[in-house]
Coordinates of C-alpha atoms in Angstrom, one line a residue:
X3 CA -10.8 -3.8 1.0
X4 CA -12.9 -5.7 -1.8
X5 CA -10.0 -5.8 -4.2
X6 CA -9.4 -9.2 -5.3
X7 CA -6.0 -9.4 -4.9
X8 CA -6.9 -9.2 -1.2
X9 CA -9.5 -12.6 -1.4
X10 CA -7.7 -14.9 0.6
X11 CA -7.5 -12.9 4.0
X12 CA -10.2 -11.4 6.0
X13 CA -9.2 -7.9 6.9
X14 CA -10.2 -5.9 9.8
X15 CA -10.3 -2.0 10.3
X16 CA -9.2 0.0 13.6
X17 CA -8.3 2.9 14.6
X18 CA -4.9 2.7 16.3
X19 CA -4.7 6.4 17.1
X20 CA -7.0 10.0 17.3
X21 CA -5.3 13.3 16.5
X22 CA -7.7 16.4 16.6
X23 CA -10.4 14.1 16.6
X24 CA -9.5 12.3 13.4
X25 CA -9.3 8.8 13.2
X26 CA -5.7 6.7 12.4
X27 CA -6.4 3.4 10.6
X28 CA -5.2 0.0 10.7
X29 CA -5.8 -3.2 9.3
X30 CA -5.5 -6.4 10.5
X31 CA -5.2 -8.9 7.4
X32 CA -6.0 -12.5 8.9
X33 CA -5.9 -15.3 6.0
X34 CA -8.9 -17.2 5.6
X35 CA -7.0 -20.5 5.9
X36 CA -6.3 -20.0 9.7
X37 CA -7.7 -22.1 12.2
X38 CA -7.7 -21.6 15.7
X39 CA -4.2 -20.7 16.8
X40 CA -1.0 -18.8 17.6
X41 CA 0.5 -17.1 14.4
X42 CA 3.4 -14.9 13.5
X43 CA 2.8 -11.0 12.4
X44 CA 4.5 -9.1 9.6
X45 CA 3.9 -5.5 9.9
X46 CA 4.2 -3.5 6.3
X47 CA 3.9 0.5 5.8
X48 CA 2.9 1.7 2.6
X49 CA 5.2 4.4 0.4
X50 CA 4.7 7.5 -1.7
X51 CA 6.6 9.9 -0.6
X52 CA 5.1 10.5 2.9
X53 CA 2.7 12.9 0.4
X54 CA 0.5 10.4 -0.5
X55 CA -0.8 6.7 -0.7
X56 CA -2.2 4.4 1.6
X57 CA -2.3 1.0 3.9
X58 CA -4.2 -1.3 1.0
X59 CA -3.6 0.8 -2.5
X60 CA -3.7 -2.4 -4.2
X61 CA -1.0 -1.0 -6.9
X62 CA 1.5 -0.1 -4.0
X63 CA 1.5 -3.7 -2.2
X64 CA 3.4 -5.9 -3.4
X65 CA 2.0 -9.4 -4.4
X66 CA 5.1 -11.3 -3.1
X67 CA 4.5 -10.1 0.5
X68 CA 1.1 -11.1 0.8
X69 CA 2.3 -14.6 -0.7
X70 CA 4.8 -14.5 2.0
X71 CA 2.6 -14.0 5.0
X72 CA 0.3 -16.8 3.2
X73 CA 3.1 -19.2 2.7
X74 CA 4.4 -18.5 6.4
X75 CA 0.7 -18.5 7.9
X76 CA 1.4 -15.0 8.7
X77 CA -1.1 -12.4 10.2
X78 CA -0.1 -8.9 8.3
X79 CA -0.8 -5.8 10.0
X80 CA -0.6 -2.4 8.3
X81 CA -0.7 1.6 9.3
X82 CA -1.5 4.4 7.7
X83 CA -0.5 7.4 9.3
X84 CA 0.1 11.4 8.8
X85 CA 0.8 12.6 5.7
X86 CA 3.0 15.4 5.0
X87 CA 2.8 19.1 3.8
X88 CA -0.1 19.0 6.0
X89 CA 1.7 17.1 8.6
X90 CA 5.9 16.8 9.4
X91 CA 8.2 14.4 9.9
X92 CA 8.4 13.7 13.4
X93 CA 4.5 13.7 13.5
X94 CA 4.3 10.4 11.7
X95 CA 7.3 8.8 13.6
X96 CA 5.3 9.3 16.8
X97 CA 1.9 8.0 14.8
X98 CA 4.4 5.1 14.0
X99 CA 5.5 4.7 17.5
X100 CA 2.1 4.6 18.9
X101 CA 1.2 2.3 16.1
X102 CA 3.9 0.4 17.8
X103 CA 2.5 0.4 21.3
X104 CA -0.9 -0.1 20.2
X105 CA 0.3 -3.6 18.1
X106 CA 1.7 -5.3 21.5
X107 CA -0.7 -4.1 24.2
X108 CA -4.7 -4.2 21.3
X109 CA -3.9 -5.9 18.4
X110 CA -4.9 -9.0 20.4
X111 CA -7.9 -7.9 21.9
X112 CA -9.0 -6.6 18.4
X113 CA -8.7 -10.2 17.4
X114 CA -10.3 -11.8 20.5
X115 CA -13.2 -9.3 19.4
X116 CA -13.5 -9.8 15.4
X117 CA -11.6 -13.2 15.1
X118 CA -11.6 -15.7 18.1
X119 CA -9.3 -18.5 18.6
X120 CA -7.1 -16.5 16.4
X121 CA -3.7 -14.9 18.3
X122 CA -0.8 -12.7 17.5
X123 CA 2.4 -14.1 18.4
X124 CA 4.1 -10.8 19.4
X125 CA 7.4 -13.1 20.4
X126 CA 7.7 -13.0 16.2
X127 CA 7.4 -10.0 14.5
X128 CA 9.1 -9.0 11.6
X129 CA 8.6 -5.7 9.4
X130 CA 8.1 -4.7 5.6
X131 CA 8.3 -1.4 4.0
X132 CA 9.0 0.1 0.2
X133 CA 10.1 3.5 -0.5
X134 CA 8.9 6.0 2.7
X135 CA 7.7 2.6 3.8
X136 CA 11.0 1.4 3.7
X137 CA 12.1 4.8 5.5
X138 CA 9.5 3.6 8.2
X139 CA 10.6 0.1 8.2
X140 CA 14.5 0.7 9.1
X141 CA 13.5 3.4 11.8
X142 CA 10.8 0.6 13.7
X143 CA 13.6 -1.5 13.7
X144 CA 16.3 0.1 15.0
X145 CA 14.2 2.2 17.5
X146 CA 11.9 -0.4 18.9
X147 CA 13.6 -2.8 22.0
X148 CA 16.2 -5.0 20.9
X149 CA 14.7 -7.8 19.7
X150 CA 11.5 -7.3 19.4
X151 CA 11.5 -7.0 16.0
X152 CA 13.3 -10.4 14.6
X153 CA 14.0 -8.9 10.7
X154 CA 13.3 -6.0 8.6
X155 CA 12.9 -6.4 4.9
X156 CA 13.1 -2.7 3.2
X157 CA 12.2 -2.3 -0.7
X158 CA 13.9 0.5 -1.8
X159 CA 14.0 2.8 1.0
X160 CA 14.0 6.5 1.6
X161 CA 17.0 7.8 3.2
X162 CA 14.5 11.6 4.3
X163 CA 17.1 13.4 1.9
X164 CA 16.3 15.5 -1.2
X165 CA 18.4 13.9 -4.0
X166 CA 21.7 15.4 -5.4
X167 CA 20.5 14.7 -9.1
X168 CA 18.0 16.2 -11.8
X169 CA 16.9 13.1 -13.1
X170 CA 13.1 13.0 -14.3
X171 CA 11.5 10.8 -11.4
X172 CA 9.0 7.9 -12.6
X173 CA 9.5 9.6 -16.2
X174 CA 7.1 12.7 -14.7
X175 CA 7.0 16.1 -16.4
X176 CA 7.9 18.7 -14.2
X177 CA 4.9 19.9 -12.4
X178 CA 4.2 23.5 -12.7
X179 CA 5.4 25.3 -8.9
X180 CA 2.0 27.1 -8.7
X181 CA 0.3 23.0 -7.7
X182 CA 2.4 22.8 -4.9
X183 CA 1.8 26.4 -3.9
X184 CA -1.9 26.3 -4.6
X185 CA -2.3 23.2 -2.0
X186 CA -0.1 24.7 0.6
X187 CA -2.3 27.5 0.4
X188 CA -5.7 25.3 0.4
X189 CA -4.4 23.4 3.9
X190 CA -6.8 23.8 7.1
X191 CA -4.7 24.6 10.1
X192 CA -5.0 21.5 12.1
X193 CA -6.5 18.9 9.4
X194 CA -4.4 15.8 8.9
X195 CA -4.6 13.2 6.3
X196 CA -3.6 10.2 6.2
X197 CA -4.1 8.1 3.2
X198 CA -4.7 9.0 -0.3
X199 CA -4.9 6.8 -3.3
X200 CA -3.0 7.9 -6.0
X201 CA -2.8 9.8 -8.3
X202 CA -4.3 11.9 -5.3
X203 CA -2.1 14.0 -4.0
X204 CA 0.8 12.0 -6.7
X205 CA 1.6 16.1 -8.1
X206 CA 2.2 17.4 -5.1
X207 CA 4.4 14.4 -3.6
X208 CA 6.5 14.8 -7.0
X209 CA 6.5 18.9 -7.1
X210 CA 8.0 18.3 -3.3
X211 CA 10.7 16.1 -4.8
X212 CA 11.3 18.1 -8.0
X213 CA 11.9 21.5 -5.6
X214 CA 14.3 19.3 -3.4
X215 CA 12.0 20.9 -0.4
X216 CA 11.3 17.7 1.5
X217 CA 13.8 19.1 4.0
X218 CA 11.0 21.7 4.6
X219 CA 7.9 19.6 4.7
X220 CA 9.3 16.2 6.4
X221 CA 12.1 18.4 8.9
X222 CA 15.5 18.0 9.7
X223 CA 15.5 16.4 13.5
X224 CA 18.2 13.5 13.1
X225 CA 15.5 10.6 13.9
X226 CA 14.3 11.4 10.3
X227 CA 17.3 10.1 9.2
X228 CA 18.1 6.3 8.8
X229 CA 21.5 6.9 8.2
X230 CA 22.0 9.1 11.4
X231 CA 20.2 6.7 13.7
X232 CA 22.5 4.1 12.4
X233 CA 25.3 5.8 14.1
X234 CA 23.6 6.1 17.4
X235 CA 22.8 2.4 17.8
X236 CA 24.0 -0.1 20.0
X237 CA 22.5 -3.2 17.9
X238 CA 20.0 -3.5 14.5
X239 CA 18.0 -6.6 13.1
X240 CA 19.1 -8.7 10.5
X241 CA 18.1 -6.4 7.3
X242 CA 17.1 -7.8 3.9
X243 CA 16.8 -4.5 1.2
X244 CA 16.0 -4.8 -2.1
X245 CA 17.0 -2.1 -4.9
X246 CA 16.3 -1.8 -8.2
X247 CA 19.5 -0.7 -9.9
X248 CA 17.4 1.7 -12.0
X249 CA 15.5 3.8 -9.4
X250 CA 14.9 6.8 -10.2
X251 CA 12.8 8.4 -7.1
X252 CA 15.5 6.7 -4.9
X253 CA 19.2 6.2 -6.0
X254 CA 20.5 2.6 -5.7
X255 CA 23.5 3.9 -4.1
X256 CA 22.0 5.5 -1.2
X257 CA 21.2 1.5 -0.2
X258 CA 24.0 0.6 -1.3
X259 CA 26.1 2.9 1.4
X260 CA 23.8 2.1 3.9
X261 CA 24.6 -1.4 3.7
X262 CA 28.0 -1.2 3.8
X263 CA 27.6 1.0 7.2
X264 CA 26.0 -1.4 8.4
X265 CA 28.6 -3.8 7.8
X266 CA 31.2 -1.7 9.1
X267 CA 29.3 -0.9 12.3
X268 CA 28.1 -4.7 12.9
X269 CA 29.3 -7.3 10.8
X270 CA 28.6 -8.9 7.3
X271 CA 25.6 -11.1 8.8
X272 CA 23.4 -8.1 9.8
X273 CA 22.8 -7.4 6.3
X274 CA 21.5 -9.0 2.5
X275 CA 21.6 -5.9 0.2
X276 CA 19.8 -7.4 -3.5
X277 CA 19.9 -5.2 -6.1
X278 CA 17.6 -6.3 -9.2
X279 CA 17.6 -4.6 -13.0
X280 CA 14.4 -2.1 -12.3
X281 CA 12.8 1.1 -11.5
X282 CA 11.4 2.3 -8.6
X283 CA 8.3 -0.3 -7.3
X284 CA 10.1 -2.9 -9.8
X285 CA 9.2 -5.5 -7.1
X286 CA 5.6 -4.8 -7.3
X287 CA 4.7 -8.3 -9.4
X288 CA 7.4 -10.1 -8.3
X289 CA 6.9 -13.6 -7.6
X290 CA 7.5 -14.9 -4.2
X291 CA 9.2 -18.1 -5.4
X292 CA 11.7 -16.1 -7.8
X293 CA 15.2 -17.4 -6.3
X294 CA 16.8 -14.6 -5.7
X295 CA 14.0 -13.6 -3.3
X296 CA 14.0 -16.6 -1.7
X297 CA 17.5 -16.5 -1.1
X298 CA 16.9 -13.3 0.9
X299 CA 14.0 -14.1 2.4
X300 CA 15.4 -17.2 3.8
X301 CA 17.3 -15.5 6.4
X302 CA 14.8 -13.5 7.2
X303 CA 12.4 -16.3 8.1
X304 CA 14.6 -18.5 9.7
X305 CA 15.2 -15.3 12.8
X306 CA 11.2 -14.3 12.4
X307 CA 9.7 -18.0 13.0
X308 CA 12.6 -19.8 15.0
X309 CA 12.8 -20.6 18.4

Protein backbone atom coordinates (compact mmCIF):
# COMPACT_ATOMS: atom_id res chain seq x y z
CA UNK A 1 0.00 0.00 0.00
CA UNK A 2 3.17 2.42 0.31
CA UNK A 3 4.00 2.05 -3.35
CA UNK A 4 4.30 5.31 -4.89
CA UNK A 5 2.44 4.89 -7.68
CA UNK A 6 -0.45 4.69 -5.19
CA UNK A 7 0.38 8.52 -3.52
CA UNK A 8 -2.48 10.32 -4.47
CA UNK A 9 -5.30 8.09 -2.89
CA UNK A 10 -5.76 7.06 0.62
CA UNK A 11 -6.43 3.33 0.67
CA UNK A 12 -8.36 1.45 3.16
CA UNK A 13 -8.24 -2.42 4.02
CA UNK A 14 -11.37 -4.71 4.83
CA UNK A 15 -12.27 -7.78 4.90
CA UNK A 16 -15.30 -8.29 2.65
CA UNK A 17 -15.64 -12.01 3.35
CA UNK A 18 -14.35 -15.18 6.02
CA UNK A 19 -13.95 -18.63 4.62
CA UNK A 20 -12.57 -21.24 7.24
CA UNK A 21 -11.66 -18.54 9.28
CA UNK A 22 -9.48 -16.78 6.72
CA UNK A 23 -9.88 -13.37 6.03
CA UNK A 24 -10.97 -11.91 2.10
CA UNK A 25 -9.54 -8.44 1.51
CA UNK A 26 -10.57 -5.31 -0.08
CA UNK A 27 -9.51 -2.04 -0.57
CA UNK A 28 -11.07 1.01 -0.81
CA UNK A 29 -8.84 3.54 -2.76
CA UNK A 30 -10.24 7.15 -1.95
CA UNK A 31 -8.05 10.05 -3.71
CA UNK A 32 -6.70 12.46 -1.55
CA UNK A 33 -8.20 15.39 -3.62
CA UNK A 34 -11.86 14.52 -2.39
CA UNK A 35 -13.71 16.74 -0.32
CA UNK A 36 -16.78 16.00 1.33
CA UNK A 37 -19.22 14.39 -1.15
CA UNK A 38 -20.99 11.90 -3.30
CA UNK A 39 -18.65 10.15 -5.84
CA UNK A 40 -18.80 7.53 -8.50
CA UNK A 41 -17.06 3.84 -7.92
CA UNK A 42 -15.01 1.81 -10.34
CA UNK A 43 -14.53 -1.64 -9.20
CA UNK A 44 -11.13 -3.44 -10.77
CA UNK A 45 -10.10 -7.29 -10.21
CA UNK A 46 -6.69 -8.12 -10.57
CA UNK A 47 -5.32 -11.04 -13.21
CA UNK A 48 -2.82 -13.88 -13.21
CA UNK A 49 -4.27 -16.69 -14.09
CA UNK A 50 -6.70 -17.19 -11.11
CA UNK A 51 -3.10 -18.90 -9.71
CA UNK A 52 -1.63 -16.04 -8.56
CA UNK A 53 -1.41 -12.08 -8.08
CA UNK A 54 -3.20 -9.76 -6.11
CA UNK A 55 -5.64 -6.48 -5.51
CA UNK A 56 -2.53 -3.77 -5.45
CA UNK A 57 0.64 -5.67 -7.25
CA UNK A 58 1.72 -2.42 -8.41
CA UNK A 59 3.12 -4.16 -11.82
CA UNK A 60 -0.39 -5.72 -12.56
CA UNK A 61 -2.44 -2.31 -12.26
CA UNK A 62 -2.48 -0.39 -14.84
CA UNK A 63 -1.46 3.37 -14.59
CA UNK A 64 -4.26 4.53 -16.90
CA UNK A 65 -7.05 3.30 -14.58
CA UNK A 66 -5.89 4.89 -11.63
CA UNK A 67 -5.66 8.18 -13.89
CA UNK A 68 -9.06 7.45 -14.89
CA UNK A 69 -10.67 7.19 -11.49
CA UNK A 70 -8.43 10.54 -10.65
CA UNK A 71 -9.56 12.39 -13.77
CA UNK A 72 -13.33 11.22 -13.07
CA UNK A 73 -13.09 11.82 -9.11
CA UNK A 74 -13.63 8.19 -8.90
CA UNK A 75 -13.50 6.03 -5.63
CA UNK A 76 -11.81 2.54 -6.88
CA UNK A 77 -12.57 -0.49 -5.08
CA UNK A 78 -10.75 -3.72 -5.49
CA UNK A 79 -11.10 -7.67 -4.36
CA UNK A 80 -8.87 -10.14 -3.98
CA UNK A 81 -10.36 -13.36 -3.71
CA UNK A 82 -9.69 -17.44 -3.87
CA UNK A 83 -7.06 -18.57 -5.70
CA UNK A 84 -7.04 -21.68 -7.59
CA UNK A 85 -5.40 -25.17 -7.46
CA UNK A 86 -6.05 -24.71 -3.90
CA UNK A 87 -9.40 -23.34 -4.58
CA UNK A 88 -11.98 -23.85 -7.94
CA UNK A 89 -13.77 -21.94 -10.15
CA UNK A 90 -16.99 -21.51 -8.79
CA UNK A 91 -15.42 -20.74 -5.35
CA UNK A 92 -14.21 -17.40 -6.46
CA UNK A 93 -17.38 -16.50 -8.47
CA UNK A 94 -19.34 -16.81 -5.13
CA UNK A 95 -16.23 -14.75 -3.24
CA UNK A 96 -17.04 -12.31 -6.29
CA UNK A 97 -20.68 -12.31 -5.73
CA UNK A 98 -20.45 -11.65 -2.11
CA UNK A 99 -17.81 -9.12 -2.87
CA UNK A 100 -20.77 -7.80 -4.77
CA UNK A 101 -23.28 -7.77 -1.99
CA UNK A 102 -20.91 -6.56 0.43
CA UNK A 103 -20.05 -3.22 -2.05
CA UNK A 104 -23.91 -2.03 -1.97
CA UNK A 105 -25.06 -2.91 1.49
CA UNK A 106 -20.77 -1.86 3.75
CA UNK A 107 -18.78 -0.26 1.47
CA UNK A 108 -20.57 2.94 2.76
CA UNK A 109 -20.44 2.30 6.31
CA UNK A 110 -16.60 1.39 5.84
CA UNK A 111 -16.33 5.02 4.60
CA UNK A 112 -18.68 6.69 7.21
CA UNK A 113 -16.11 4.84 9.61
CA UNK A 114 -12.45 5.59 7.95
CA UNK A 115 -13.48 8.60 5.70
CA UNK A 116 -16.42 10.82 6.65
CA UNK A 117 -18.25 13.16 4.50
CA UNK A 118 -16.98 10.87 1.79
CA UNK A 119 -19.98 8.62 -0.11
CA UNK A 120 -20.23 5.97 -2.68
CA UNK A 121 -22.64 6.64 -5.29
CA UNK A 122 -23.77 3.05 -5.82
CA UNK A 123 -26.42 4.64 -8.64
CA UNK A 124 -22.83 4.71 -10.79
CA UNK A 125 -20.74 1.85 -10.86
CA UNK A 126 -18.76 0.73 -13.57
CA UNK A 127 -16.11 -2.25 -13.56
CA UNK A 128 -12.35 -2.98 -14.70
CA UNK A 129 -10.63 -6.20 -15.17
CA UNK A 130 -7.35 -7.53 -17.22
CA UNK A 131 -6.82 -11.01 -18.07
CA UNK A 132 -8.74 -13.42 -15.20
CA UNK A 133 -9.68 -9.98 -14.12
CA UNK A 134 -11.15 -9.36 -17.25
CA UNK A 135 -12.81 -13.02 -16.94
CA UNK A 136 -14.29 -11.53 -13.58
CA UNK A 137 -15.16 -8.27 -15.10
CA UNK A 138 -17.58 -9.62 -18.06
CA UNK A 139 -19.25 -12.24 -15.53
CA UNK A 140 -20.08 -9.07 -12.69
CA UNK A 141 -21.64 -7.53 -15.44
CA UNK A 142 -23.68 -9.75 -17.02
CA UNK A 143 -24.71 -11.53 -13.76
CA UNK A 144 -25.33 -8.58 -11.52
CA UNK A 145 -29.11 -6.76 -11.88
CA UNK A 146 -29.64 -5.07 -15.03
CA UNK A 147 -28.25 -1.88 -14.66
CA UNK A 148 -26.58 -1.78 -11.88
CA UNK A 149 -23.49 -1.89 -13.35
CA UNK A 150 -23.46 1.13 -16.04
CA UNK A 151 -20.06 -0.22 -18.27
CA UNK A 152 -17.51 -2.88 -18.16
CA UNK A 153 -14.06 -2.17 -19.52
CA UNK A 154 -12.17 -5.75 -19.89
CA UNK A 155 -8.24 -5.75 -20.78
CA UNK A 156 -7.66 -8.78 -22.40
CA UNK A 157 -9.88 -11.16 -20.85
CA UNK A 158 -9.94 -14.86 -20.12
CA UNK A 159 -12.46 -16.79 -21.80
CA UNK A 160 -11.86 -20.09 -18.64
CA UNK A 161 -10.67 -22.25 -21.71
CA UNK A 162 -7.22 -23.91 -22.09
CA UNK A 163 -5.82 -22.66 -25.41
CA UNK A 164 -5.80 -24.65 -28.72
CA UNK A 165 -2.11 -23.56 -29.50
CA UNK A 166 1.56 -24.35 -28.23
CA UNK A 167 2.76 -21.04 -28.27
CA UNK A 168 5.53 -20.22 -25.54
CA UNK A 169 3.32 -17.87 -23.08
CA UNK A 170 5.10 -14.52 -21.92
CA UNK A 171 8.30 -16.10 -23.66
CA UNK A 172 8.43 -18.73 -20.47
CA UNK A 173 10.40 -21.96 -20.68
CA UNK A 174 8.40 -24.82 -20.08
CA UNK A 175 8.27 -25.47 -16.46
CA UNK A 176 9.34 -28.87 -15.47
CA UNK A 177 5.71 -31.12 -14.51
CA UNK A 178 7.21 -32.22 -11.14
CA UNK A 179 6.52 -27.92 -9.83
CA UNK A 180 3.00 -28.29 -10.46
CA UNK A 181 2.90 -31.76 -8.96
CA UNK A 182 5.10 -30.91 -6.01
CA UNK A 183 2.54 -27.95 -4.96
CA UNK A 184 -0.47 -30.02 -5.52
CA UNK A 185 0.98 -32.35 -3.27
CA UNK A 186 2.15 -29.47 -0.56
CA UNK A 187 -1.75 -28.06 -0.43
CA UNK A 188 -3.52 -28.18 3.17
CA UNK A 189 -6.98 -29.56 2.81
CA UNK A 190 -9.06 -26.57 3.58
CA UNK A 191 -6.33 -23.59 3.23
CA UNK A 192 -7.19 -20.90 0.73
CA UNK A 193 -5.12 -18.14 -0.60
CA UNK A 194 -5.93 -15.40 -1.97
CA UNK A 195 -3.30 -13.10 -3.16
CA UNK A 196 0.21 -13.67 -4.14
CA UNK A 197 2.70 -11.28 -5.62
CA UNK A 198 4.42 -12.61 -8.38
CA UNK A 199 6.63 -14.39 -9.26
CA UNK A 200 4.83 -16.35 -6.31
CA UNK A 201 3.02 -18.91 -7.36
CA UNK A 202 3.94 -17.31 -11.45
CA UNK A 203 5.40 -21.44 -12.14
CA UNK A 204 2.65 -22.95 -11.14
CA UNK A 205 -0.10 -20.48 -12.87
CA UNK A 206 2.11 -21.06 -16.22
CA UNK A 207 2.69 -25.10 -15.62
CA UNK A 208 -1.37 -25.06 -15.35
CA UNK A 209 -1.49 -23.27 -18.68
CA UNK A 210 1.31 -25.15 -20.39
CA UNK A 211 -0.57 -28.79 -19.35
CA UNK A 212 -3.90 -27.22 -20.74
CA UNK A 213 -5.40 -28.50 -17.19
CA UNK A 214 -7.16 -25.35 -16.17
CA UNK A 215 -10.35 -27.27 -16.99
CA UNK A 216 -9.24 -29.36 -13.87
CA UNK A 217 -8.32 -26.67 -11.46
CA UNK A 218 -10.92 -23.74 -12.38
CA UNK A 219 -14.00 -26.58 -13.40
CA UNK A 220 -16.24 -26.80 -16.10
CA UNK A 221 -19.85 -25.48 -14.68
CA UNK A 222 -21.03 -23.10 -17.59
CA UNK A 223 -21.03 -19.85 -15.31
CA UNK A 224 -17.18 -20.21 -15.73
CA UNK A 225 -17.66 -19.42 -19.10
CA UNK A 226 -18.16 -15.81 -20.51
CA UNK A 227 -18.99 -17.01 -23.68
CA UNK A 228 -21.77 -19.39 -22.34
CA UNK A 229 -23.33 -16.86 -20.09
CA UNK A 230 -23.61 -14.67 -23.06
CA UNK A 231 -26.03 -16.98 -24.53
CA UNK A 232 -28.22 -17.11 -21.49
CA UNK A 233 -28.73 -13.38 -21.12
CA UNK A 234 -31.56 -11.28 -21.57
CA UNK A 235 -29.42 -7.79 -21.60
CA UNK A 236 -25.36 -6.89 -20.99
CA UNK A 237 -23.69 -3.33 -20.36
CA UNK A 238 -22.03 -1.36 -22.78
CA UNK A 239 -18.48 -3.28 -22.99
CA UNK A 240 -15.23 -1.49 -23.86
CA UNK A 241 -12.26 -4.59 -24.36
CA UNK A 242 -8.95 -3.93 -25.14
CA UNK A 243 -6.55 -6.66 -26.89
CA UNK A 244 -3.30 -6.64 -27.74
CA UNK A 245 -2.99 -8.23 -31.12
CA UNK A 246 0.09 -10.06 -29.89
CA UNK A 247 -1.13 -11.91 -26.78
CA UNK A 248 0.21 -14.64 -26.20
CA UNK A 249 -1.42 -16.02 -22.70
CA UNK A 250 -4.74 -14.98 -24.27
CA UNK A 251 -5.44 -15.11 -28.17
CA UNK A 252 -6.77 -11.89 -29.69
CA UNK A 253 -9.35 -13.76 -31.43
CA UNK A 254 -11.06 -15.19 -28.52
CA UNK A 255 -12.12 -11.24 -27.95
CA UNK A 256 -12.42 -10.80 -31.08
CA UNK A 257 -15.45 -13.60 -31.35
CA UNK A 258 -16.80 -12.44 -28.29
CA UNK A 259 -17.45 -9.20 -29.59
CA UNK A 260 -18.92 -10.05 -32.54
CA UNK A 261 -21.48 -12.34 -30.33
CA UNK A 262 -22.21 -9.68 -28.73
CA UNK A 263 -23.14 -7.80 -31.68
CA UNK A 264 -25.11 -10.47 -33.05
CA UNK A 265 -27.06 -10.99 -29.85
CA UNK A 266 -27.59 -7.17 -29.03
CA UNK A 267 -26.60 -4.74 -31.46
CA UNK A 268 -23.35 -2.80 -32.66
CA UNK A 269 -23.73 -0.20 -29.58
CA UNK A 270 -23.23 -2.73 -26.80
CA UNK A 271 -19.80 -3.13 -27.73
CA UNK A 272 -16.08 -1.11 -28.53
CA UNK A 273 -13.58 -3.99 -29.22
CA UNK A 274 -9.75 -2.03 -29.52
CA UNK A 275 -7.14 -4.10 -30.50
CA UNK A 276 -3.55 -2.40 -29.94
CA UNK A 277 0.07 -3.86 -31.47
CA UNK A 278 1.15 -5.71 -27.99
CA UNK A 279 1.53 -8.61 -25.69
CA UNK A 280 -0.29 -9.73 -22.99
CA UNK A 281 -0.43 -6.65 -20.08
CA UNK A 282 0.68 -4.23 -23.17
CA UNK A 283 -1.67 -1.73 -21.50
CA UNK A 284 0.16 -1.71 -18.34
CA UNK A 285 2.01 2.04 -18.98
CA UNK A 286 -0.41 3.25 -21.20
CA UNK A 287 -1.27 6.70 -20.90
CA UNK A 288 -4.73 7.68 -20.10
CA UNK A 289 -4.82 10.56 -22.58
CA UNK A 290 -3.55 8.27 -25.54
CA UNK A 291 -6.56 8.82 -28.13
CA UNK A 292 -7.48 5.74 -28.94
CA UNK A 293 -8.22 5.12 -25.23
CA UNK A 294 -10.04 8.03 -24.96
CA UNK A 295 -12.08 7.16 -27.74
CA UNK A 296 -13.22 4.11 -25.82
CA UNK A 297 -13.42 5.35 -22.72
CA UNK A 298 -15.68 7.98 -23.77
CA UNK A 299 -18.55 5.85 -24.07
CA UNK A 300 -17.96 4.32 -21.16
CA UNK A 301 -18.01 7.42 -19.10
CA UNK A 302 -20.69 9.09 -20.58
CA UNK A 303 -23.28 5.71 -19.30
CA UNK A 304 -21.07 5.53 -15.82
CA UNK A 305 -21.48 9.42 -14.68
CA UNK A 306 -24.74 10.45 -16.62
CA UNK A 307 -27.96 11.01 -15.41
Amino acid sequence: MDNPKYSKFIILEVTYKVFNKQDIKAYVMVPKALMSGIYPVLVTFHGGFFTTGSSLYATWFAQWVLDYALQNSAIIVTADYRLIPESNGLDILEDISDFWIWVREELQTHLNRFQPGISADISKVIVHGGSAGGHLALHSGFTQAPGFIRAVIAAYPGMGVDRSDDRPILGAAAIPKSILEDHLKSMVPGKIVTAADPPARMPIALSITQQKRKAEFLGTDEMLFPMKVLEKVDAVPFTFILHGKDDSAVPVDYSIKFADRIKERFGEGKVDLRIRPGEHGFDGEVDVNEPWLQEGLSRVTSLWLGD
